PDB file of C-alpha atoms in Angstrom:
ATOM      1  CA  UNK A 207    -104.378  17.173 -86.147  1.00  0.00           C
ATOM      2  CA  UNK A 208    -101.996  17.660 -89.055  1.00  0.00           C
ATOM      3  CA  UNK A 209     -99.375  15.392 -87.495  1.00  0.00           C
ATOM      4  CA  UNK A 210    -101.935  12.717 -86.683  1.00  0.00           C
ATOM      5  CA  UNK A 211    -103.352  12.732 -90.204  1.00  0.00           C
ATOM      6  CA  UNK A 212     -99.848  12.721 -91.723  1.00  0.00           C
ATOM      7  CA  UNK A 213     -99.120   9.546 -89.775  1.00  0.00           C
ATOM      8  CA  UNK A 214    -102.042   7.860 -91.553  1.00  0.00           C
ATOM      9  CA  UNK A 215    -101.179   8.859 -95.110  1.00  0.00           C
ATOM     10  CA  UNK A 216    -100.721   5.788 -97.260  1.00  0.00           C
ATOM     11  CA  UNK A 217    -102.180   3.595 -94.506  1.00  0.00           C
ATOM     12  CA  UNK A 218    -105.860   4.613 -94.564  1.00  0.00           C
ATOM     13  CA  UNK A 219    -108.509   5.958 -96.924  1.00  0.00           C
ATOM     14  CA  UNK A 220    -111.007   7.123 -94.311  1.00  0.00           C
ATOM     15  CA  UNK A 221    -110.680   8.459 -90.755  1.00  0.00           C
ATOM     16  CA  UNK A 222    -113.448   7.625 -88.303  1.00  0.00           C
ATOM     17  CA  UNK A 223    -114.322  10.078 -85.556  1.00  0.00           C
ATOM     18  CA  UNK A 224    -117.211   9.644 -83.114  1.00  0.00           C
ATOM     19  CA  UNK A 225    -120.120  11.470 -81.587  1.00  0.00           C
ATOM     20  CA  UNK A 226    -118.071  12.622 -78.608  1.00  0.00           C
ATOM     21  CA  UNK A 227    -115.612  14.663 -80.747  1.00  0.00           C
ATOM     22  CA  UNK A 228    -117.008  18.132 -81.340  1.00  0.00           C
ATOM     23  CA  UNK A 229    -116.468  21.622 -82.672  1.00  0.00           C
ATOM     24  CA  UNK A 230    -113.010  22.975 -83.335  1.00  0.00           C
ATOM     25  CA  UNK A 231    -111.288  19.658 -82.658  1.00  0.00           C
ATOM     26  CA  UNK A 232    -113.491  17.857 -85.175  1.00  0.00           C
ATOM     27  CA  UNK A 233    -112.998  20.662 -87.717  1.00  0.00           C
ATOM     28  CA  UNK A 234    -109.212  20.543 -87.353  1.00  0.00           C
ATOM     29  CA  UNK A 235    -109.053  16.811 -88.020  1.00  0.00           C
ATOM     30  CA  UNK A 236    -111.504  17.053 -90.935  1.00  0.00           C
ATOM     31  CA  UNK A 237    -109.596  19.927 -92.520  1.00  0.00           C
ATOM     32  CA  UNK A 238    -106.272  18.104 -92.260  1.00  0.00           C
ATOM     33  CA  UNK A 239    -107.807  14.914 -93.634  1.00  0.00           C
ATOM     34  CA  UNK A 240    -109.341  16.664 -96.619  1.00  0.00           C
ATOM     35  CA  UNK A 241    -106.043  18.382 -97.407  1.00  0.00           C
ATOM     36  CA  UNK A 242    -104.502  14.911 -97.601  1.00  0.00           C
ATOM     37  CA  UNK A 243    -107.301  13.482 -99.730  1.00  0.00           C
ATOM     38  CA  UNK A 244    -108.849  11.434 -96.912  1.00  0.00           C
ATOM     39  CA  UNK A 245    -112.517  11.294 -95.924  1.00  0.00           C
ATOM     40  CA  UNK A 246    -114.070  11.678 -92.479  1.00  0.00           C
ATOM     41  CA  UNK A 247    -116.979   9.558 -91.258  1.00  0.00           C
ATOM     42  CA  UNK A 248    -118.577   9.689 -87.820  1.00  0.00           C
ATOM     43  CA  UNK A 249    -121.481   8.832 -85.605  1.00  0.00           C
ATOM     44  CA  UNK A 250    -123.518  11.910 -84.722  1.00  0.00           C
ATOM     45  CA  UNK A 251    -125.769  13.299 -82.030  1.00  0.00           C
ATOM     46  CA  UNK A 252    -126.801  16.231 -84.260  1.00  0.00           C
ATOM     47  CA  UNK A 253    -126.478  15.748 -88.004  1.00  0.00           C
ATOM     48  CA  UNK A 254    -126.478  19.472 -88.776  1.00  0.00           C
ATOM     49  CA  UNK A 255    -123.597  20.221 -86.393  1.00  0.00           C
ATOM     50  CA  UNK A 256    -121.587  17.237 -87.591  1.00  0.00           C
ATOM     51  CA  UNK A 257    -122.188  18.326 -91.175  1.00  0.00           C
ATOM     52  CA  UNK A 258    -120.882  21.834 -90.421  1.00  0.00           C
ATOM     53  CA  UNK A 259    -117.751  20.409 -88.784  1.00  0.00           C
ATOM     54  CA  UNK A 260    -116.669  18.844 -92.078  1.00  0.00           C
ATOM     55  CA  UNK A 261    -117.829  15.228 -91.960  1.00  0.00           C
ATOM     56  CA  UNK A 262    -118.114  13.459 -95.310  1.00  0.00           C
ATOM     57  CA  UNK A 263    -120.429  10.683 -94.171  1.00  0.00           C
ATOM     58  CA  UNK A 264    -122.680  10.261 -91.136  1.00  0.00           C
ATOM     59  CA  UNK A 265    -123.111   6.736 -89.780  1.00  0.00           C
ATOM     60  CA  UNK A 266    -126.684   5.806 -88.765  1.00  0.00           C
ATOM     61  CA  UNK A 267    -129.605   8.242 -88.497  1.00  0.00           C
ATOM     62  CA  UNK A 268    -129.394   8.979 -84.773  1.00  0.00           C
ATOM     63  CA  UNK A 269    -128.095  12.499 -85.438  1.00  0.00           C
ATOM     64  CA  UNK A 270    -130.818  13.111 -88.000  1.00  0.00           C
ATOM     65  CA  UNK A 271    -133.516  11.975 -85.579  1.00  0.00           C
ATOM     66  CA  UNK A 272    -132.245  14.173 -82.749  1.00  0.00           C
ATOM     67  CA  UNK A 273    -131.839  17.247 -84.975  1.00  0.00           C
ATOM     68  CA  UNK A 274    -135.362  16.784 -86.324  1.00  0.00           C
ATOM     69  CA  UNK A 275    -136.977  16.596 -82.856  1.00  0.00           C
ATOM     70  CA  UNK A 276    -138.056  20.236 -82.801  1.00  0.00           C
ATOM     71  CA  UNK A 277    -141.252  20.358 -80.780  1.00  0.00           C
ATOM     72  CA  UNK A 278    -141.051  20.934 -77.002  1.00  0.00           C
ATOM     73  CA  UNK A 279    -142.648  17.516 -76.518  1.00  0.00           C
ATOM     74  CA  UNK A 280    -140.073  15.891 -78.802  1.00  0.00           C
ATOM     75  CA  UNK A 281    -137.115  17.618 -77.191  1.00  0.00           C
ATOM     76  CA  UNK A 282    -138.356  16.683 -73.741  1.00  0.00           C
ATOM     77  CA  UNK A 283    -138.721  13.066 -74.848  1.00  0.00           C
ATOM     78  CA  UNK A 284    -135.163  13.002 -76.194  1.00  0.00           C
ATOM     79  CA  UNK A 285    -133.878  14.583 -72.989  1.00  0.00           C
ATOM     80  CA  UNK A 286    -135.749  11.992 -70.926  1.00  0.00           C
ATOM     81  CA  UNK A 287    -134.108   9.156 -72.876  1.00  0.00           C
ATOM     82  CA  UNK A 288    -130.662  10.543 -72.107  1.00  0.00           C
ATOM     83  CA  UNK A 289    -127.424   9.358 -73.685  1.00  0.00           C
ATOM     84  CA  UNK A 290    -125.745   6.039 -72.981  1.00  0.00           C
ATOM     85  CA  UNK A 291    -122.450   6.312 -71.115  1.00  0.00           C
ATOM     86  CA  UNK A 292    -121.154   2.778 -71.709  1.00  0.00           C
ATOM     87  CA  UNK A 293    -120.566   0.436 -74.633  1.00  0.00           C
ATOM     88  CA  UNK A 294    -123.030  -2.438 -74.803  1.00  0.00           C
ATOM     89  CA  UNK A 295    -123.071  -5.760 -76.625  1.00  0.00           C
ATOM     90  CA  UNK A 296    -125.288  -5.745 -79.744  1.00  0.00           C
ATOM     91  CA  UNK A 297    -127.704  -8.214 -78.180  1.00  0.00           C
ATOM     92  CA  UNK A 298    -128.484  -5.661 -75.435  1.00  0.00           C
ATOM     93  CA  UNK A 299    -128.900  -2.622 -77.664  1.00  0.00           C
ATOM     94  CA  UNK A 300    -132.588  -3.142 -78.364  1.00  0.00           C
ATOM     95  CA  UNK A 301    -133.473  -2.940 -74.662  1.00  0.00           C
ATOM     96  CA  UNK A 302    -131.605   0.269 -73.853  1.00  0.00           C
ATOM     97  CA  UNK A 303    -133.746   3.239 -72.808  1.00  0.00           C
ATOM     98  CA  UNK A 304    -130.847   5.630 -73.487  1.00  0.00           C
ATOM     99  CA  UNK A 305    -129.643   6.937 -76.845  1.00  0.00           C
ATOM    100  CA  UNK A 306    -126.401   5.751 -78.429  1.00  0.00           C
ATOM    101  CA  UNK A 307    -125.538   6.330 -82.068  1.00  0.00           C
ATOM    102  CA  UNK A 308    -126.016   3.064 -83.889  1.00  0.00           C
ATOM    103  CA  UNK A 309    -128.142   1.400 -81.227  1.00  0.00           C
ATOM    104  CA  UNK A 310    -131.782   0.638 -81.862  1.00  0.00           C
ATOM    105  CA  UNK A 311    -133.159   4.051 -80.967  1.00  0.00           C
ATOM    106  CA  UNK A 312    -136.413   3.403 -82.795  1.00  0.00           C
ATOM    107  CA  UNK A 313    -138.375   5.224 -80.101  1.00  0.00           C
ATOM    108  CA  UNK A 314    -136.446   8.381 -81.028  1.00  0.00           C
ATOM    109  CA  UNK A 315    -137.690   8.774 -84.578  1.00  0.00           C
ATOM    110  CA  UNK A 316    -141.373   9.188 -83.767  1.00  0.00           C
ATOM    111  CA  UNK A 317    -140.467  12.692 -82.559  1.00  0.00           C
ATOM    112  CA  UNK A 318    -139.081  13.853 -85.906  1.00  0.00           C
ATOM    113  CA  UNK A 319    -140.817  17.039 -87.109  1.00  0.00           C
ATOM    114  CA  UNK A 320    -141.597  16.443 -90.788  1.00  0.00           C
ATOM    115  CA  UNK A 321    -142.156  20.180 -91.394  1.00  0.00           C
ATOM    116  CA  UNK A 322    -138.446  20.705 -90.642  1.00  0.00           C
ATOM    117  CA  UNK A 323    -137.231  18.109 -93.135  1.00  0.00           C
ATOM    118  CA  UNK A 324    -136.778  20.443 -96.113  1.00  0.00           C
ATOM    119  CA  UNK A 325    -134.637  22.902 -94.136  1.00  0.00           C
ATOM    120  CA  UNK A 326    -132.486  20.101 -92.737  1.00  0.00           C
ATOM    121  CA  UNK A 327    -132.066  18.493 -96.140  1.00  0.00           C
ATOM    122  CA  UNK A 328    -131.008  21.767 -97.769  1.00  0.00           C
ATOM    123  CA  UNK A 329    -128.390  22.157 -95.032  1.00  0.00           C
ATOM    124  CA  UNK A 330    -126.964  18.659 -95.553  1.00  0.00           C
ATOM    125  CA  UNK A 331    -127.026  18.835 -99.348  1.00  0.00           C
ATOM    126  CA  UNK A 332    -125.305  22.239 -99.349  1.00  0.00           C
ATOM    127  CA  UNK A 333    -122.480  20.759 -97.258  1.00  0.00           C
ATOM    128  CA  UNK A 334    -122.262  17.658 -99.498  1.00  0.00           C
ATOM    129  CA  UNK A 335    -122.866  15.444 -96.462  1.00  0.00           C
ATOM    130  CA  UNK A 336    -123.525  11.789 -97.312  1.00  0.00           C
ATOM    131  CA  UNK A 337    -125.751   9.615 -95.097  1.00  0.00           C
ATOM    132  CA  UNK A 338    -125.401   5.922 -94.211  1.00  0.00           C
ATOM    133  CA  UNK A 339    -128.875   5.043 -92.838  1.00  0.00           C
ATOM    134  CA  UNK A 340    -128.201   1.400 -91.769  1.00  0.00           C
ATOM    135  CA  UNK A 341    -131.927   0.659 -92.013  1.00  0.00           C
ATOM    136  CA  UNK A 342    -131.480  -3.109 -92.074  1.00  0.00           C
ATOM    137  CA  UNK A 343    -129.461  -3.019 -88.871  1.00  0.00           C
ATOM    138  CA  UNK A 344    -131.930  -0.904 -86.935  1.00  0.00           C
ATOM    139  CA  UNK A 345    -135.321  -1.859 -88.326  1.00  0.00           C
ATOM    140  CA  UNK A 346    -135.206  -5.368 -89.756  1.00  0.00           C
ATOM    141  CA  UNK A 347    -136.971  -6.897 -86.753  1.00  0.00           C
ATOM    142  CA  UNK A 348    -140.162  -4.887 -87.055  1.00  0.00           C
ATOM    143  CA  UNK A 349    -140.953  -4.242 -90.718  1.00  0.00           C
ATOM    144  CA  UNK A 350    -142.999  -6.061 -93.341  1.00  0.00           C
ATOM    145  CA  UNK A 351    -139.862  -7.711 -94.757  1.00  0.00           C
ATOM    146  CA  UNK A 352    -138.751  -9.263 -91.465  1.00  0.00           C
ATOM    147  CA  UNK A 353    -139.866 -12.812 -92.285  1.00  0.00           C
ATOM    148  CA  UNK A 354    -138.487 -12.640 -95.837  1.00  0.00           C
ATOM    149  CA  UNK A 355    -135.080 -11.341 -94.786  1.00  0.00           C
ATOM    150  CA  UNK A 356    -134.780 -13.824 -91.909  1.00  0.00           C
ATOM    151  CA  UNK A 357    -135.532 -16.739 -94.222  1.00  0.00           C
ATOM    152  CA  UNK A 358    -132.910 -15.545 -96.711  1.00  0.00           C
ATOM    153  CA  UNK A 359    -130.352 -15.277 -93.909  1.00  0.00           C
ATOM    154  CA  UNK A 360    -131.192 -18.761 -92.627  1.00  0.00           C
ATOM    155  CA  UNK A 361    -130.803 -20.285 -96.093  1.00  0.00           C
ATOM    156  CA  UNK A 362    -127.393 -18.682 -96.434  1.00  0.00           C
ATOM    157  CA  UNK A 363    -126.215 -19.779 -92.983  1.00  0.00           C
ATOM    158  CA  UNK A 364    -127.222 -23.380 -93.697  1.00  0.00           C
ATOM    159  CA  UNK A 365    -125.017 -23.442 -96.801  1.00  0.00           C
ATOM    160  CA  UNK A 366    -122.428 -26.201 -96.117  1.00  0.00           C
ATOM    161  CA  UNK A 367    -119.703 -23.938 -97.449  1.00  0.00           C
ATOM    162  CA  UNK A 368    -120.403 -21.321 -94.794  1.00  0.00           C
ATOM    163  CA  UNK A 369    -120.218 -23.494 -91.705  1.00  0.00           C
ATOM    164  CA  UNK A 370    -116.971 -21.787 -90.703  1.00  0.00           C
ATOM    165  CA  UNK A 371    -119.066 -18.808 -89.564  1.00  0.00           C
ATOM    166  CA  UNK A 372    -119.061 -19.056 -85.733  1.00  0.00           C
ATOM    167  CA  UNK A 373    -122.351 -20.203 -84.262  1.00  0.00           C
ATOM    168  CA  UNK A 374    -122.488 -17.251 -81.870  1.00  0.00           C
ATOM    169  CA  UNK A 375    -122.242 -14.860 -84.822  1.00  0.00           C
ATOM    170  CA  UNK A 376    -125.088 -16.646 -86.576  1.00  0.00           C
ATOM    171  CA  UNK A 377    -127.256 -16.583 -83.461  1.00  0.00           C
ATOM    172  CA  UNK A 378    -126.647 -12.868 -82.847  1.00  0.00           C
ATOM    173  CA  UNK A 379    -127.505 -12.038 -86.444  1.00  0.00           C
ATOM    174  CA  UNK A 380    -130.680 -14.130 -86.510  1.00  0.00           C
ATOM    175  CA  UNK A 381    -131.654 -12.940 -83.043  1.00  0.00           C
ATOM    176  CA  UNK A 382    -131.795  -9.368 -84.308  1.00  0.00           C
ATOM    177  CA  UNK A 383    -134.951 -10.304 -86.211  1.00  0.00           C
ATOM    178  CA  UNK A 384    -136.727 -10.787 -82.877  1.00  0.00           C
ATOM    179  CA  UNK A 385    -135.668  -7.742 -80.862  1.00  0.00           C
ATOM    180  CA  UNK A 386    -139.223  -6.370 -80.920  1.00  0.00           C
ATOM    181  CA  UNK A 387    -141.138  -9.615 -80.375  1.00  0.00           C
ATOM    182  CA  UNK A 388    -141.770  -9.023 -76.674  1.00  0.00           C
ATOM    183  CA  UNK A 389    -142.642  -5.352 -77.053  1.00  0.00           C
ATOM    184  CA  UNK A 390    -146.279  -4.346 -76.415  1.00  0.00           C
ATOM    185  CA  UNK A 391    -148.405  -3.145 -79.360  1.00  0.00           C
ATOM    186  CA  UNK A 392    -148.034   0.472 -78.210  1.00  0.00           C
ATOM    187  CA  UNK A 393    -144.236   0.252 -78.536  1.00  0.00           C
ATOM    188  CA  UNK A 394    -144.461  -1.307 -81.973  1.00  0.00           C
ATOM    189  CA  UNK A 395    -146.846   1.446 -83.063  1.00  0.00           C
ATOM    190  CA  UNK A 396    -144.337   4.088 -81.940  1.00  0.00           C
ATOM    191  CA  UNK A 397    -141.477   2.312 -83.721  1.00  0.00           C
ATOM    192  CA  UNK A 398    -143.384   2.066 -87.002  1.00  0.00           C
ATOM    193  CA  UNK A 399    -144.494   5.691 -86.759  1.00  0.00           C
ATOM    194  CA  UNK A 400    -140.829   6.633 -86.544  1.00  0.00           C
ATOM    195  CA  UNK A 401    -139.876   4.320 -89.397  1.00  0.00           C
ATOM    196  CA  UNK A 402    -142.367   5.995 -91.733  1.00  0.00           C
ATOM    197  CA  UNK A 403    -140.841   9.365 -90.881  1.00  0.00           C
ATOM    198  CA  UNK A 404    -137.355   7.999 -91.565  1.00  0.00           C
ATOM    199  CA  UNK A 405    -138.541   6.728 -94.955  1.00  0.00           C
ATOM    200  CA  UNK A 406    -140.024  10.138 -95.781  1.00  0.00           C
ATOM    201  CA  UNK A 407    -136.811  11.917 -94.800  1.00  0.00           C
ATOM    202  CA  UNK A 408    -134.624   9.666 -96.950  1.00  0.00           C
ATOM    203  CA  UNK A 409    -136.976   9.870 -99.927  1.00  0.00           C
ATOM    204  CA  UNK A 410    -136.909  13.682 -99.789  1.00  0.00           C
ATOM    205  CA  UNK A 411    -133.156  13.760 -99.142  1.00  0.00           C
ATOM    206  CA  UNK A 412    -132.362  11.815-102.323  1.00  0.00           C
ATOM    207  CA  UNK A 413    -134.957  13.733-104.371  1.00  0.00           C
ATOM    208  CA  UNK A 414    -133.236  16.984-103.318  1.00  0.00           C
ATOM    209  CA  UNK A 415    -129.831  15.773-104.494  1.00  0.00           C
ATOM    210  CA  UNK A 416    -128.617  14.139-101.290  1.00  0.00           C
ATOM    211  CA  UNK A 417    -126.458  11.037-101.564  1.00  0.00           C
ATOM    212  CA  UNK A 418    -126.562   7.831 -99.534  1.00  0.00           C
ATOM    213  CA  UNK A 419    -123.929   5.158 -99.069  1.00  0.00           C
ATOM    214  CA  UNK A 420    -124.982   1.674 -98.051  1.00  0.00           C
ATOM    215  CA  UNK A 421    -123.731   0.183 -94.813  1.00  0.00           C
ATOM    216  CA  UNK A 422    -124.927  -2.646 -92.612  1.00  0.00           C
ATOM    217  CA  UNK A 423    -122.872  -3.004 -89.403  1.00  0.00           C
ATOM    218  CA  UNK A 424    -122.475  -6.581 -90.567  1.00  0.00           C
ATOM    219  CA  UNK A 425    -120.025  -7.556 -87.845  1.00  0.00           C
ATOM    220  CA  UNK A 426    -122.532  -6.977 -85.067  1.00  0.00           C
ATOM    221  CA  UNK A 427    -126.013  -7.672 -86.347  1.00  0.00           C
ATOM    222  CA  UNK A 428    -126.221  -8.457 -90.059  1.00  0.00           C
ATOM    223  CA  UNK A 429    -125.101 -11.043 -92.590  1.00  0.00           C
ATOM    224  CA  UNK A 430    -122.134  -9.786 -94.619  1.00  0.00           C
ATOM    225  CA  UNK A 431    -122.930  -9.351 -98.297  1.00  0.00           C
ATOM    226  CA  UNK A 432    -126.606 -10.277 -98.185  1.00  0.00           C
ATOM    227  CA  UNK A 433    -127.379  -7.429 -95.788  1.00  0.00           C
ATOM    228  CA  UNK A 434    -126.160  -4.931 -98.399  1.00  0.00           C
ATOM    229  CA  UNK A 435    -128.848  -6.148-100.781  1.00  0.00           C
ATOM    230  CA  UNK A 436    -131.425  -5.953 -97.984  1.00  0.00           C
ATOM    231  CA  UNK A 437    -130.335  -2.377 -97.291  1.00  0.00           C
ATOM    232  CA  UNK A 438    -130.820  -1.362-100.922  1.00  0.00           C
ATOM    233  CA  UNK A 439    -134.233  -3.051-100.933  1.00  0.00           C
ATOM    234  CA  UNK A 440    -135.266  -0.948 -97.938  1.00  0.00           C
ATOM    235  CA  UNK A 441    -134.137   2.200 -99.759  1.00  0.00           C
ATOM    236  CA  UNK A 442    -136.441   1.279-102.644  1.00  0.00           C
ATOM    237  CA  UNK A 443    -139.258   0.499-100.204  1.00  0.00           C
ATOM    238  CA  UNK A 444    -138.831   4.048 -98.882  1.00  0.00           C
ATOM    239  CA  UNK A 445    -139.546   5.421-102.359  1.00  0.00           C
ATOM    240  CA  UNK A 446    -135.964   5.911-103.522  1.00  0.00           C
ATOM    241  CA  UNK A 447    -135.589   4.991-107.232  1.00  0.00           C
ATOM    242  CA  UNK A 448    -133.785   1.671-107.833  1.00  0.00           C
ATOM    243  CA  UNK A 449    -130.941   3.359-109.730  1.00  0.00           C
ATOM    244  CA  UNK A 450    -130.229   5.620-106.748  1.00  0.00           C
ATOM    245  CA  UNK A 451    -130.286   2.581-104.471  1.00  0.00           C
ATOM    246  CA  UNK A 452    -127.642   0.967-106.682  1.00  0.00           C
ATOM    247  CA  UNK A 453    -125.562   4.152-106.657  1.00  0.00           C
ATOM    248  CA  UNK A 454    -125.524   3.998-102.844  1.00  0.00           C
ATOM    249  CA  UNK A 455    -123.439   0.826-103.082  1.00  0.00           C
ATOM    250  CA  UNK A 456    -121.289   1.906-106.030  1.00  0.00           C
ATOM    251  CA  UNK A 457    -120.683   5.426-107.337  1.00  0.00           C
ATOM    252  CA  UNK A 458    -121.895   7.396-104.315  1.00  0.00           C
ATOM    253  CA  UNK A 459    -119.999   5.217-101.855  1.00  0.00           C
ATOM    254  CA  UNK A 460    -116.815   5.732-103.881  1.00  0.00           C
ATOM    255  CA  UNK A 461    -117.395   9.489-103.975  1.00  0.00           C
ATOM    256  CA  UNK A 462    -117.845   9.636-100.203  1.00  0.00           C
ATOM    257  CA  UNK A 463    -114.546   7.783 -99.796  1.00  0.00           C
ATOM    258  CA  UNK A 464    -112.839  10.084-102.361  1.00  0.00           C
ATOM    259  CA  UNK A 465    -111.954   6.979-104.358  1.00  0.00           C
ATOM    260  CA  UNK A 466    -114.271   7.568-107.333  1.00  0.00           C
ATOM    261  CA  UNK A 467    -111.384   8.134-109.772  1.00  0.00           C
ATOM    262  CA  UNK A 468    -110.442   4.482-109.341  1.00  0.00           C
ATOM    263  CA  UNK A 469    -113.642   2.586-108.595  1.00  0.00           C
ATOM    264  CA  UNK A 470    -117.413   2.830-108.226  1.00  0.00           C
ATOM    265  CA  UNK A 471    -118.553   2.848-111.863  1.00  0.00           C
TER     266      UNK A 471
END
């Protein structure tokens, strides 16, 4: 781990691990990175474990949702979904029954146990673990801002100065607004139940001193730049104060990247 991190010094600011790297191996890389002033970010299949292993920032809320599924019914549901074993194109993610960090696992979050939120949040805050919720990426096709956000994206894409953006990229991004269109009402009800729990978790996380950093997965499903503003809007919709939403894209993001002495404020 030390040799690998040393090879990156001066060439990187952040090292990305993934949900498959666990335990002592993850800890060794994180420890070496921190000694060199680098940050660690990662997907997660259990946010509390990943936090204990030394991650600075967790990408997406998959690990939060799984860790918060505490009831026997919830754990059985997660087990029944199983974990994806292959990489899939973004356009297919919304139809996957299995769980993959960063995919649209909206069915997962309905099983979050809200009575466990405070204990989880204390754990994450104590470890100074930042969260990157990517709400716009995962939820923008099924919330009350779907039509508004889609229209704003369309206006931007029709700007004559942006016609260099490949048509397939535009179609993938706009198509993400319709991933739930064909779902039956029962599915949509489950998705929105989970979304409300996600909003509650994030609101309590920030109120307890937790820090977010804004991210959008803009290369696979969202419009670069504009999606960052959409993400901050969704934070505010969740009950997070506007100033904290702004910090997620400025000061807090710089702190997570250990670059706050040079930028962020």
